[in-house]
Amino acid sequence: MKRFIQGEHRGQGTLLPESLDDYVSDTNPVRDFKTIASFRKDNSKPIRGVCRQFVVLCQQLGLFGEHLVAIDGSKFKAVNNRDRNFTSAKLKRRMEEIESSINRYLTALDAADRQEPTTSEPSAVRLEEKIAKLKTQMKELQAIEIQLNESPDKQVSLTDPDSRSMMTRGTGIVGYNVQTAVDAQHHLIVAHEVTNVGSDRDQLSSMAKQARAAMASDTLSVVADRGYFKSEQILACHDAGITAYVSKPMTSGAKADGRFNNDAFLYDAAKNEYICPAGEALIWHYSYVEKGMKLHRYWNSKCRGCAMKPQCTPSTERRVRRWEHEAVLEEMQNRLSNAPKMMRVRKRTVEHPFGTLKQWMGATHFLTRKLNGVSAEMSLNVLAYNLKRVMKILGTSGLMKALSA
């Protein structure tokens, strides 16, 4: 297949006029280098609306056939240097460094005062200038400390006030946490949201509900990694009729110490008791509420004489706690056991779009500031990504036909 039209000249003049002035007048806003930036800033809400409307078009075209989405989050850099973001620990460390430098310069200034005036005068002037500069910096930090104490999350960013310091693999960045729900069939971004909360644990049900609304589907399955595992979020998906697949993080201290973890204890729903590895029954003793969750406690008083006690617990008896909605979590774990490839589906579905978006956006990621502007910028990138994906699926002519219909 030839990549150009036979007989046509391949020079740039074929595509563009010899002078752009033939097409672009002096008053055309394109000549203003801020045109794109101003458009993005002034039309943030319509941009997000167009992005959502294109997802609706994809749904009408039947591109969401599997009713399965993968949810993930990734950190994107904000227009805010790490030195211009402050937490309580960072501010305290910086103030201590300045205080130490001031004391060091004051000591040097005292030493300079004891020397001959002719030799010590230039040095003393420089030291006084440095001390004055450090005292100015200290006042600035004290003003930031007031803002820090008033901030709900105890963080202050000076360039982009909505950006936050977040942990990433190996190091941290000042930026935003971008959430996406990606269709497993064609890898289209069904829903996205920009947040300035570093953790993913409270995002599962919100993203799942947004994805279901965008896909206009009565049934939906969502898969996410262990960073999204939170009992209340999984219950919220269950109550909304959304089937969740979220791997459970391995945080058992008992298993790390070589002892039985809670999975070794089998629950008998009919008798409301647990069966331990030694075959004994751990019966219910009491219930209590912790962090808004109703929990039940089970144990057996025969643990002291058990031969397997060293493998079970260093305490007097092994106690097992159970959430009142634990059955929902157990049902999900059974689904995962019966679908061992689900985590591979998640990885190949949701991670590639993030890599593509970050490559397009470059090393600095976001160019706009504040949550509203950053959300609009991300919507533009998501729209571009989905447009290119649909062109790959339907072809350019197919997409144009769908848009004009």
Tab-separated table of C-alpha atoms in Angstrom:
chain	number	residue	atom	x	y	z
A	1	MET	CA	0.000	0.000	0.000
A	2	LYS	CA	1.441	3.372	-1.049
A	3	ARG	CA	1.648	6.027	1.643
A	4	PHE	CA	1.089	9.009	-0.668
A	5	ILE	CA	-1.124	9.856	-3.633
A	6	GLN	CA	0.495	8.848	-6.885
A	7	GLY	CA	1.401	11.858	-8.993
A	8	GLU	CA	0.937	14.421	-6.191
A	9	HIS	CA	3.869	16.539	-5.070
A	10	ARG	CA	5.025	15.555	-1.573
A	11	GLY	CA	6.311	18.992	-0.555
A	12	GLN	CA	4.896	20.973	2.340
A	13	GLY	CA	3.405	23.534	-0.038
A	14	THR	CA	0.850	20.939	-1.113
A	15	LEU	CA	-0.642	20.980	2.375
A	16	LEU	CA	-0.008	24.550	3.473
A	17	PRO	CA	0.100	27.887	1.640
A	18	GLU	CA	3.453	29.510	0.995
A	19	SER	CA	2.605	32.056	3.654
A	20	LEU	CA	0.347	31.482	6.657
A	21	ASP	CA	-0.638	35.131	6.379
A	22	ASP	CA	-2.817	34.028	3.437
A	23	TYR	CA	-4.971	32.095	5.910
A	24	VAL	CA	-4.412	33.818	9.269
A	25	SER	CA	-5.207	37.517	9.484
A	26	ASP	CA	-3.546	39.949	11.885
A	27	THR	CA	-6.631	39.987	14.095
A	28	ASN	CA	-7.054	36.213	14.241
A	29	PRO	CA	-6.845	35.022	17.900
A	30	VAL	CA	-4.603	32.136	16.788
A	31	ARG	CA	-1.743	34.638	16.683
A	32	ASP	CA	-2.024	35.070	20.459
A	33	PHE	CA	0.236	32.479	22.102
A	34	LYS	CA	-2.198	32.320	25.050
A	35	THR	CA	-5.169	31.293	22.896
A	36	ILE	CA	-5.131	27.605	23.868
A	37	ALA	CA	-4.380	28.351	27.527
A	38	SER	CA	-7.186	30.916	27.694
A	39	PHE	CA	-9.630	28.559	25.966
A	40	ARG	CA	-8.802	25.807	28.424
A	41	LYS	CA	-9.148	28.152	31.407
A	42	ASP	CA	-12.406	29.784	30.272
A	43	ASN	CA	-14.163	26.609	29.157
A	44	SER	CA	-13.301	24.040	31.817
A	45	LYS	CA	-16.915	22.965	32.383
A	46	PRO	CA	-17.814	22.589	28.648
A	47	ILE	CA	-14.576	20.630	28.070
A	48	ARG	CA	-15.514	18.115	30.753
A	49	GLY	CA	-19.010	17.985	29.273
A	50	VAL	CA	-17.701	17.164	25.783
A	51	CYS	CA	-15.512	14.425	27.260
A	52	ARG	CA	-18.531	12.861	28.985
A	53	GLN	CA	-20.661	13.230	25.857
A	54	PHE	CA	-18.109	11.333	23.779
A	55	VAL	CA	-18.305	8.456	26.261
A	56	VAL	CA	-22.093	8.514	25.762
A	57	LEU	CA	-21.487	8.262	21.996
A	58	CYS	CA	-19.227	5.247	22.563
A	59	GLN	CA	-21.989	3.629	24.612
A	60	GLN	CA	-24.538	4.284	21.844
A	61	LEU	CA	-22.147	2.704	19.338
A	62	GLY	CA	-22.072	-0.472	21.443
A	63	LEU	CA	-18.382	-0.249	22.318
A	64	PHE	CA	-18.926	-1.283	25.956
A	65	GLY	CA	-19.922	-4.893	25.443
A	66	GLU	CA	-18.295	-6.751	28.325
A	67	HIS	CA	-19.675	-4.670	31.238
A	68	LEU	CA	-16.292	-4.968	32.934
A	69	VAL	CA	-14.049	-2.042	33.866
A	70	ALA	CA	-10.675	-1.845	35.561
A	71	ILE	CA	-10.135	0.975	38.053
A	72	ASP	CA	-6.772	2.447	38.944
A	73	GLY	CA	-5.125	5.678	40.028
A	74	SER	CA	-1.847	7.325	39.116
A	75	LYS	CA	0.020	10.360	40.425
A	76	PHE	CA	0.551	13.284	38.030
A	77	LYS	CA	2.919	16.163	38.776
A	78	ALA	CA	1.464	19.581	39.463
A	79	VAL	CA	2.914	22.999	38.649
A	80	ASN	CA	4.409	23.128	42.132
A	81	ASN	CA	8.027	22.423	43.051
A	82	ARG	CA	8.589	20.158	46.051
A	83	ASP	CA	10.420	23.015	47.801
A	84	ARG	CA	7.210	25.054	47.626
A	85	ASN	CA	5.085	22.442	49.345
A	86	PHE	CA	5.047	22.278	53.131
A	87	THR	CA	3.921	19.726	55.658
A	88	SER	CA	4.329	20.065	59.422
A	89	ALA	CA	7.469	17.902	59.428
A	90	LYS	CA	9.006	19.677	56.439
A	91	LEU	CA	8.296	23.117	57.885
A	92	LYS	CA	9.741	22.182	61.279
A	93	ARG	CA	12.889	20.804	59.633
A	94	ARG	CA	13.340	23.927	57.516
A	95	MET	CA	12.872	26.253	60.506
A	96	GLU	CA	15.426	24.270	62.512
A	97	GLU	CA	17.913	24.549	59.633
A	98	ILE	CA	17.455	28.330	59.463
A	99	GLU	CA	17.743	28.665	63.264
A	100	SER	CA	20.964	26.657	63.194
A	101	SER	CA	22.379	28.809	60.371
A	102	ILE	CA	21.493	32.027	62.231
A	103	ASN	CA	23.248	30.790	65.380
A	104	ARG	CA	26.290	29.806	63.339
A	105	TYR	CA	26.478	33.216	61.673
A	106	LEU	CA	25.986	34.997	65.009
A	107	THR	CA	28.918	33.054	66.439
A	108	ALA	CA	31.028	33.995	63.432
A	109	LEU	CA	29.905	37.620	63.816
A	110	ASP	CA	31.061	37.653	67.460
A	111	ALA	CA	34.420	36.298	66.366
A	112	ALA	CA	34.661	38.980	63.674
A	113	ASP	CA	33.905	41.703	66.244
A	114	ARG	CA	36.918	40.624	68.298
A	115	GLN	CA	39.279	41.045	65.332
A	116	GLU	CA	40.937	44.222	64.081
A	117	PRO	CA	38.309	46.585	62.607
A	118	THR	CA	40.057	46.926	59.238
A	119	THR	CA	40.132	43.186	58.592
A	120	SER	CA	36.801	42.183	60.139
A	121	GLU	CA	34.534	44.930	58.739
A	122	PRO	CA	33.812	43.428	55.252
A	123	SER	CA	33.248	39.979	56.775
A	124	ALA	CA	30.909	41.365	59.430
A	125	VAL	CA	28.814	43.188	56.816
A	126	ARG	CA	28.370	39.995	54.797
A	127	LEU	CA	27.394	38.030	57.901
A	128	GLU	CA	24.823	40.647	58.905
A	129	GLU	CA	23.315	40.497	55.401
A	130	LYS	CA	23.058	36.698	55.611
A	131	ILE	CA	21.466	36.868	59.064
A	132	ALA	CA	18.936	39.459	57.863
A	133	LYS	CA	18.068	37.285	54.866
A	134	LEU	CA	17.578	34.212	57.067
A	135	LYS	CA	15.380	36.170	59.478
A	136	THR	CA	13.221	37.242	56.544
A	137	GLN	CA	12.905	33.602	55.474
A	138	MET	CA	11.959	32.665	59.048
A	139	LYS	CA	9.141	35.236	59.027
A	140	GLU	CA	7.891	33.813	55.737
A	141	LEU	CA	7.906	30.307	57.215
A	142	GLN	CA	6.050	31.527	60.303
A	143	ALA	CA	3.350	32.946	58.026
A	144	ILE	CA	3.174	29.580	56.220
A	145	GLU	CA	2.874	27.863	59.609
A	146	ILE	CA	-0.328	29.819	60.286
A	147	GLN	CA	-1.772	28.656	56.930
A	148	LEU	CA	-0.632	25.111	57.701
A	149	ASN	CA	-2.471	25.022	61.018
A	150	GLU	CA	-5.648	26.259	59.327
A	151	SER	CA	-5.439	23.678	56.520
A	152	PRO	CA	-7.631	20.553	57.079
A	153	ASP	CA	-4.961	18.140	55.805
A	154	LYS	CA	-2.013	20.103	57.265
A	155	GLN	CA	-0.417	20.816	53.895
A	156	VAL	CA	0.299	24.054	52.038
A	157	SER	CA	1.385	24.398	48.416
A	158	LEU	CA	2.451	27.877	47.357
A	159	THR	CA	2.337	27.718	43.532
A	160	ASP	CA	-0.689	25.467	43.044
A	161	PRO	CA	-2.680	25.668	46.287
A	162	ASP	CA	-4.789	22.583	45.484
A	163	SER	CA	-1.830	20.250	44.825
A	164	ARG	CA	-0.624	17.910	47.554
A	165	SER	CA	2.476	15.913	48.416
A	166	MET	CA	1.850	12.249	47.602
A	167	MET	CA	3.843	9.073	47.926
A	168	THR	CA	4.841	7.216	44.776
A	169	ARG	CA	7.101	4.231	44.228
A	170	GLY	CA	10.436	5.065	45.819
A	171	THR	CA	9.833	8.780	46.315
A	172	GLY	CA	7.104	11.393	46.507
A	173	ILE	CA	5.764	14.085	44.197
A	174	VAL	CA	3.632	17.177	44.578
A	175	GLY	CA	0.668	16.621	42.331
A	176	TYR	CA	-2.752	15.062	41.874
A	177	ASN	CA	-4.159	11.547	42.008
A	178	VAL	CA	-5.951	10.805	38.723
A	179	GLN	CA	-8.561	8.035	38.863
A	180	THR	CA	-9.737	6.189	35.757
A	181	ALA	CA	-12.213	3.430	34.967
A	182	VAL	CA	-11.224	1.696	31.713
A	183	ASP	CA	-13.434	-0.574	29.614
A	184	ALA	CA	-11.949	-4.080	29.364
A	185	GLN	CA	-13.114	-4.694	25.780
A	186	HIS	CA	-11.688	-1.719	23.866
A	187	HIS	CA	-9.650	-0.010	26.618
A	188	LEU	CA	-11.662	3.197	26.427
A	189	ILE	CA	-11.611	5.485	29.466
A	190	VAL	CA	-15.204	5.323	30.647
A	191	ALA	CA	-14.864	7.648	33.652
A	192	HIS	CA	-12.108	9.705	35.211
A	193	GLU	CA	-11.672	12.029	38.146
A	194	VAL	CA	-8.833	14.201	39.427
A	195	THR	CA	-8.402	14.279	43.208
A	196	ASN	CA	-5.800	15.722	45.554
A	197	VAL	CA	-6.083	12.787	47.973
A	198	GLY	CA	-3.053	10.523	47.727
A	199	SER	CA	-4.751	7.277	48.793
A	200	ASP	CA	-6.977	5.140	46.543
A	201	ARG	CA	-8.853	3.447	49.391
A	202	ASP	CA	-11.927	5.696	49.272
A	203	GLN	CA	-12.277	5.841	45.478
A	204	LEU	CA	-13.653	2.409	44.499
A	205	SER	CA	-17.420	2.831	44.843
A	206	SER	CA	-17.414	6.395	43.486
A	207	MET	CA	-15.521	5.436	40.314
A	208	ALA	CA	-17.575	2.260	39.880
A	209	LYS	CA	-20.865	4.198	40.067
A	210	GLN	CA	-19.570	6.824	37.621
A	211	ALA	CA	-18.553	4.070	35.199
A	212	ARG	CA	-21.929	2.348	35.408
A	213	ALA	CA	-23.751	5.632	34.807
A	214	ALA	CA	-21.536	6.418	31.794
A	215	MET	CA	-22.050	2.949	30.313
A	216	ALA	CA	-25.818	3.049	31.013
A	217	SER	CA	-25.599	-0.542	32.211
A	218	ASP	CA	-27.733	-2.325	34.797
A	219	THR	CA	-24.915	-4.745	35.595
A	220	LEU	CA	-21.230	-3.973	36.006
A	221	SER	CA	-18.128	-5.716	37.292
A	222	VAL	CA	-15.093	-3.762	38.472
A	223	VAL	CA	-11.577	-4.970	39.161
A	224	ALA	CA	-8.937	-3.071	41.123
A	225	ASP	CA	-5.648	-3.764	42.878
A	226	ARG	CA	-5.160	-4.163	46.639
A	227	GLY	CA	-4.679	-0.417	47.077
A	228	TYR	CA	-8.482	-0.121	46.766
A	229	PHE	CA	-9.298	-2.724	49.392
A	230	LYS	CA	-11.546	-1.163	52.014
A	231	SER	CA	-14.441	-3.043	53.560
A	232	GLU	CA	-16.894	-0.126	53.452
A	233	GLN	CA	-16.141	0.580	49.776
A	234	ILE	CA	-16.665	-3.051	48.767
A	235	LEU	CA	-19.947	-3.106	50.708
A	236	ALA	CA	-21.038	0.100	48.923
A	237	CYS	CA	-20.422	-1.597	45.546
A	238	HIS	CA	-22.350	-4.667	46.713
A	239	ASP	CA	-25.305	-2.552	47.859
A	240	ALA	CA	-25.286	-0.730	44.490
A	241	GLY	CA	-25.434	-4.039	42.591
A	242	ILE	CA	-21.842	-3.745	41.319
A	243	THR	CA	-19.670	-6.867	41.383
A	244	ALA	CA	-16.217	-6.071	42.746
A	245	TYR	CA	-12.923	-7.927	42.333
A	246	VAL	CA	-10.320	-6.441	44.691
A	247	SER	CA	-7.347	-8.418	45.954
A	248	LYS	CA	-6.836	-8.366	49.712
A	249	PRO	CA	-3.576	-6.909	51.057
A	250	MET	CA	-1.437	-9.312	53.073
A	251	THR	CA	-1.087	-7.407	56.350
A	252	SER	CA	-1.323	-10.277	58.837
A	253	GLY	CA	1.291	-9.983	61.585
A	254	ALA	CA	0.625	-13.587	62.613
A	255	LYS	CA	1.509	-14.949	59.173
A	256	ALA	CA	4.652	-12.813	59.050
A	257	ASP	CA	5.699	-14.393	62.369
A	258	GLY	CA	5.048	-17.901	61.046
A	259	ARG	CA	1.722	-18.371	62.835
A	260	PHE	CA	-1.783	-19.079	61.557
A	261	ASN	CA	-3.545	-16.065	60.084
A	262	ASN	CA	-7.308	-15.549	60.135
A	263	ASP	CA	-7.784	-17.418	56.839
A	264	ALA	CA	-6.886	-20.643	58.673
A	265	PHE	CA	-10.059	-20.285	60.778
A	266	LEU	CA	-13.241	-21.460	59.020
A	267	TYR	CA	-16.527	-19.716	59.773
A	268	ASP	CA	-19.681	-21.775	60.325
A	269	ALA	CA	-22.565	-19.426	59.523
A	270	ALA	CA	-25.210	-21.822	60.838
A	271	LYS	CA	-23.644	-21.969	64.303
A	272	ASN	CA	-22.068	-18.482	64.227
A	273	GLU	CA	-18.674	-19.819	65.277
A	274	TYR	CA	-15.180	-20.380	63.889
A	275	ILE	CA	-13.356	-23.710	63.618
A	276	CYS	CA	-9.639	-23.404	64.371
A	277	PRO	CA	-6.857	-25.520	62.738
A	278	ALA	CA	-6.999	-27.876	65.758
A	279	GLY	CA	-10.703	-28.536	65.142
A	280	GLU	CA	-11.967	-26.601	68.163
A	281	ALA	CA	-14.857	-24.149	68.023
A	282	LEU	CA	-14.312	-20.437	68.718
A	283	ILE	CA	-17.655	-19.179	69.982
A	284	TRP	CA	-19.099	-15.657	69.927
A	285	HIS	CA	-18.516	-13.666	73.118
A	286	TYR	CA	-19.424	-10.034	72.449
A	287	SER	CA	-19.881	-7.279	69.834
A	288	TYR	CA	-18.498	-3.751	69.723
A	289	VAL	CA	-18.266	-0.763	67.367
A	290	GLU	CA	-14.910	0.481	66.076
A	291	LYS	CA	-14.591	3.343	63.574
A	292	GLY	CA	-18.268	3.015	62.735
A	293	MET	CA	-18.024	-0.736	62.018
A	294	LYS	CA	-19.828	-3.346	64.113
A	295	LEU	CA	-17.423	-6.168	64.960
A	296	HIS	CA	-17.859	-9.518	66.738
A	297	ARG	CA	-15.274	-11.334	68.910
A	298	TYR	CA	-14.798	-15.120	68.986
A	299	TRP	CA	-12.475	-17.306	71.073
A	300	ASN	CA	-12.112	-20.637	72.887
A	301	SER	CA	-10.958	-20.937	76.489
A	302	LYS	CA	-9.196	-24.280	75.809
A	303	CYS	CA	-6.299	-22.637	73.943
A	304	ARG	CA	-3.907	-22.900	76.920
A	305	GLY	CA	-3.699	-26.681	76.718
A	306	CYS	CA	-3.618	-26.888	72.898
A	307	ALA	CA	-0.536	-28.519	71.335
A	308	MET	CA	-0.778	-26.120	68.359
A	309	LYS	CA	-0.806	-22.965	70.503
A	310	PRO	CA	2.819	-21.933	69.600
A	311	GLN	CA	1.732	-21.902	65.941
A	312	CYS	CA	-1.406	-19.938	66.760
A	313	THR	CA	-0.926	-17.206	69.349
A	314	PRO	CA	1.484	-15.925	72.031
A	315	SER	CA	-1.530	-14.714	74.070
A	316	THR	CA	-3.686	-16.644	76.501
A	317	GLU	CA	-6.150	-17.512	73.758
A	318	ARG	CA	-6.521	-16.807	70.043
A	319	ARG	CA	-9.231	-14.255	69.385
A	320	VAL	CA	-10.819	-13.733	65.966
A	321	ARG	CA	-12.890	-10.711	65.064
A	322	ARG	CA	-15.549	-10.610	62.370
A	323	TRP	CA	-17.240	-7.636	60.684
A	324	GLU	CA	-21.027	-7.802	60.501
A	325	HIS	CA	-20.771	-7.710	56.672
A	326	GLU	CA	-17.811	-10.096	56.436
A	327	ALA	CA	-19.853	-12.401	54.186
A	328	VAL	CA	-19.644	-9.779	51.419
A	329	LEU	CA	-15.834	-9.858	51.580
A	330	GLU	CA	-15.785	-13.665	51.681
A	331	GLU	CA	-18.039	-13.819	48.630
A	332	MET	CA	-15.664	-11.515	46.765
A	333	GLN	CA	-12.626	-13.608	47.710
A	334	ASN	CA	-14.414	-16.712	46.378
A	335	ARG	CA	-15.052	-14.891	43.093
A	336	LEU	CA	-11.365	-14.024	42.838
A	337	SER	CA	-10.388	-17.628	43.525
A	338	ASN	CA	-12.641	-18.759	40.685
A	339	ALA	CA	-11.260	-16.078	38.335
A	340	PRO	CA	-7.458	-16.288	38.761
A	341	LYS	CA	-6.778	-14.283	35.584
A	342	MET	CA	-8.794	-11.262	36.705
A	343	MET	CA	-5.752	-9.375	38.035
A	344	ARG	CA	-3.989	-9.878	34.686
A	345	VAL	CA	-7.038	-8.420	32.961
A	346	ARG	CA	-6.799	-5.419	35.287
A	347	LYS	CA	-3.126	-4.861	34.515
A	348	ARG	CA	-3.388	-5.059	30.729
A	349	THR	CA	-6.530	-2.908	30.708
A	350	VAL	CA	-5.907	0.075	32.967
A	351	GLU	CA	-2.143	0.593	33.131
A	352	HIS	CA	-1.517	1.224	29.410
A	353	PRO	CA	-3.769	4.328	29.180
A	354	PHE	CA	-1.856	5.982	32.028
A	355	GLY	CA	1.445	5.318	30.267
A	356	THR	CA	0.084	6.809	27.045
A	357	LEU	CA	-1.300	9.918	28.772
A	358	LYS	CA	1.939	10.586	30.657
A	359	GLN	CA	3.957	10.215	27.458
A	360	TRP	CA	1.737	12.773	25.732
A	361	MET	CA	1.828	15.203	28.651
A	362	GLY	CA	5.611	15.095	29.022
A	363	ALA	CA	7.826	15.048	32.090
A	364	THR	CA	6.065	17.977	33.770
A	365	HIS	CA	2.569	16.441	33.361
A	366	PHE	CA	0.026	19.181	34.184
A	367	LEU	CA	0.408	22.714	32.818
A	368	THR	CA	-2.569	24.297	34.595
A	369	ARG	CA	-3.092	25.073	38.266
A	370	LYS	CA	-5.847	24.393	40.799
A	371	LEU	CA	-8.248	21.483	40.762
A	372	ASN	CA	-10.730	23.020	38.340
A	373	GLY	CA	-8.099	23.802	35.694
A	374	VAL	CA	-6.289	20.505	36.151
A	375	SER	CA	-9.575	18.587	35.775
A	376	ALA	CA	-10.283	20.354	32.476
A	377	GLU	CA	-6.765	19.631	31.230
A	378	MET	CA	-7.139	15.949	32.081
A	379	SER	CA	-10.531	15.852	30.346
A	380	LEU	CA	-8.890	17.187	27.168
A	381	ASN	CA	-6.261	14.451	27.324
A	382	VAL	CA	-8.848	11.751	28.023
A	383	LEU	CA	-10.983	13.005	25.125
A	384	ALA	CA	-7.967	12.872	22.802
A	385	TYR	CA	-7.126	9.366	24.003
A	386	ASN	CA	-10.675	8.102	23.476
A	387	LEU	CA	-10.868	9.760	20.037
A	388	LYS	CA	-7.714	7.977	18.903
A	389	ARG	CA	-8.936	4.654	20.315
A	390	VAL	CA	-12.288	4.922	18.493
A	391	MET	CA	-10.491	5.850	15.263
A	392	LYS	CA	-8.491	2.634	15.649
A	393	ILE	CA	-11.681	0.638	16.256
A	394	LEU	CA	-14.085	2.168	13.717
A	395	GLY	CA	-11.696	3.962	11.381
A	396	THR	CA	-11.678	7.706	10.756
A	397	SER	CA	-14.591	7.569	8.316
A	398	GLY	CA	-16.622	5.470	10.746
A	399	LEU	CA	-16.045	7.951	13.549
A	400	MET	CA	-16.929	10.926	11.329
A	401	LYS	CA	-20.110	9.191	10.262
A	402	ALA	CA	-21.041	8.511	13.911
A	403	LEU	CA	-20.343	12.108	14.910
A	404	SER	CA	-22.461	13.527	12.117
A	405	ALA	CA	-25.374	11.155	12.736
